[in-house]
């Protein structure tokens, strides 16, 4: 079916969603607020590529808070229910709580969340919570300080992220999702210690298969620890029970500790792709709309936003781009697709 189709509203208050060629509604928007980061995670912004001479976006190229809020509102009017702020490192964007406050006022937005490396949470958790941020996800790949430093590649100590997590809990963000990208031979021995540390109702730990995003991280299938292996590794130390999805299209397979000690998720983007239920659009910090994490090019919305175009016209452009979407990269992954040019994760937001 060519997907010029209006989906039924997800709830009584949702506007009708636009759906793509595979019948997938537009429900989630990831807004990248900066392409800069204070970490150089080996799987995302390797130092040899993102070195001191790297040209990041100039300030004038980055969407303003007003532009971000306007475009976010248009997306929500088209059925988006959840917005995640990302980057780069979103906490590096100056005055981020001001943006959060503006976004939090968008009518019908059900979920406003943020993914961060946690380095700035000790000071920003409370202002972000006060500004109306609903939830946070903190990326943390190891508890072992040496392993963590090797993965962030800027000698950032793990205790500062743990302090940030404490501040986030004190500010009222619970449960907090923890994202751990698992890379074979680098941090796979941290799978069980992480589960032990983040056991309990305050955290939801999610293991993420290392992905071939971008073209700079030297990804090899051999470096991926598949979900099944992560699970059997965990099974040796914990008694886990699978949970049903929270909602259709949830990307993580969820498990609970049988002893009531909280929840764990595994995101198997490589070994068991979930393209069929992918409802996410991504907007880069400079306003490029990507309909897949593995797209090579985006669709530039900035000239539309800066040329005085009406909301109606911008809405038509967004709807038409989504209707034309047929992406399912992970389902089609092969040696050939891995070698194709792709936008970097730090540009379009994870
Ligand atoms: N800087 C923030 C952070 O690290 O949380 C937000 C941006 S980061 C690009 C978003 C997420 O993408 C993080 O959880 C990160 O671990 C994940 N990520 C980055 N590169 C990845 C890769 N090659 N495979 C899997 N996940 C990746
Ligand atoms: Fe920065 Fe996040 Fe990428 Fe690490 S994963 S380099 S923290 S953007
Ligand atoms: Fe969605 Fe693209 Fe990832 Fe498939 S590969 S789940 S379409 S972002």
mmCIF file of N, CA and C in Angstrom, residues 14 18 67 101 134 146-147 173 209 225 228-229 231 296 300 308 334 342:
data_model
loop_
_atom_site.group_PDB
_atom_site.id
_atom_site.type_symbol
_atom_site.label_atom_id
_atom_site.label_comp_id
_atom_site.label_asym_id
_atom_site.label_seq_id
_atom_site.Cartn_x
_atom_site.Cartn_y
_atom_site.Cartn_z
ATOM 1 N N UNK A 14 -4.402 12.521 20.651
ATOM 2 C CA UNK A 14 -3.362 12.628 19.621
ATOM 3 C C UNK A 14 -3.962 13.066 18.300
ATOM 4 N N UNK A 18 0.886 10.893 10.352
ATOM 5 C CA UNK A 18 1.145 10.600 8.952
ATOM 6 C C UNK A 18 1.976 9.324 8.924
ATOM 7 N N UNK A 67 13.564 28.358 16.615
ATOM 8 C CA UNK A 67 13.393 27.481 15.442
ATOM 9 C C UNK A 67 13.140 26.035 15.873
ATOM 10 N N UNK A 101 12.188 24.302 28.747
ATOM 11 C CA UNK A 101 10.975 24.997 29.198
ATOM 12 C C UNK A 101 10.070 25.358 28.022
ATOM 13 N N UNK A 134 10.924 15.557 31.389
ATOM 14 C CA UNK A 134 10.237 14.431 32.041
ATOM 15 C C UNK A 134 11.209 13.343 32.483
ATOM 16 N N UNK A 146 39.252 2.627 34.450
ATOM 17 C CA UNK A 146 40.208 2.567 33.333
ATOM 18 C C UNK A 146 39.474 2.246 32.027
ATOM 19 N N UNK A 147 38.509 1.347 32.102
ATOM 20 C CA UNK A 147 37.750 0.975 30.899
ATOM 21 C C UNK A 147 36.922 2.178 30.439
ATOM 22 N N UNK A 173 14.488 12.650 38.893
ATOM 23 C CA UNK A 173 14.470 11.805 37.691
ATOM 24 C C UNK A 173 14.619 10.336 38.092
ATOM 25 N N UNK A 209 23.626 -3.044 21.278
ATOM 26 C CA UNK A 209 24.602 -3.641 20.356
ATOM 27 C C UNK A 209 25.342 -2.517 19.621
ATOM 28 N N UNK A 225 28.667 -7.645 20.260
ATOM 29 C CA UNK A 225 28.254 -8.734 21.154
ATOM 30 C C UNK A 225 26.735 -8.843 20.987
ATOM 31 N N UNK A 228 21.699 -12.075 22.155
ATOM 32 C CA UNK A 228 21.588 -13.424 22.720
ATOM 33 C C UNK A 228 22.769 -13.740 23.639
ATOM 34 N N UNK A 229 23.943 -13.279 23.238
ATOM 35 C CA UNK A 229 25.142 -13.535 24.042
ATOM 36 C C UNK A 229 25.115 -12.687 25.327
ATOM 37 N N UNK A 231 22.465 -11.778 26.859
ATOM 38 C CA UNK A 231 21.461 -12.382 27.731
ATOM 39 C C UNK A 231 21.983 -13.647 28.400
ATOM 40 N N UNK A 296 22.394 8.653 4.438
ATOM 41 C CA UNK A 296 23.611 9.371 4.059
ATOM 42 C C UNK A 296 23.333 10.864 3.971
ATOM 43 N N UNK A 300 17.017 19.335 4.143
ATOM 44 C CA UNK A 300 17.328 20.573 4.854
ATOM 45 C C UNK A 300 16.063 21.389 5.156
ATOM 46 N N UNK A 308 10.727 32.501 6.023
ATOM 47 C CA UNK A 308 9.393 33.067 6.226
ATOM 48 C C UNK A 308 8.276 32.136 5.756
ATOM 49 N N UNK A 334 24.424 -5.423 5.262
ATOM 50 C CA UNK A 334 25.323 -6.395 4.627
ATOM 51 C C UNK A 334 26.683 -5.720 4.518
ATOM 52 N N UNK A 342 27.478 7.320 5.273
ATOM 53 C CA UNK A 342 26.371 7.566 6.208
ATOM 54 C C UNK A 342 26.705 8.793 7.044
#
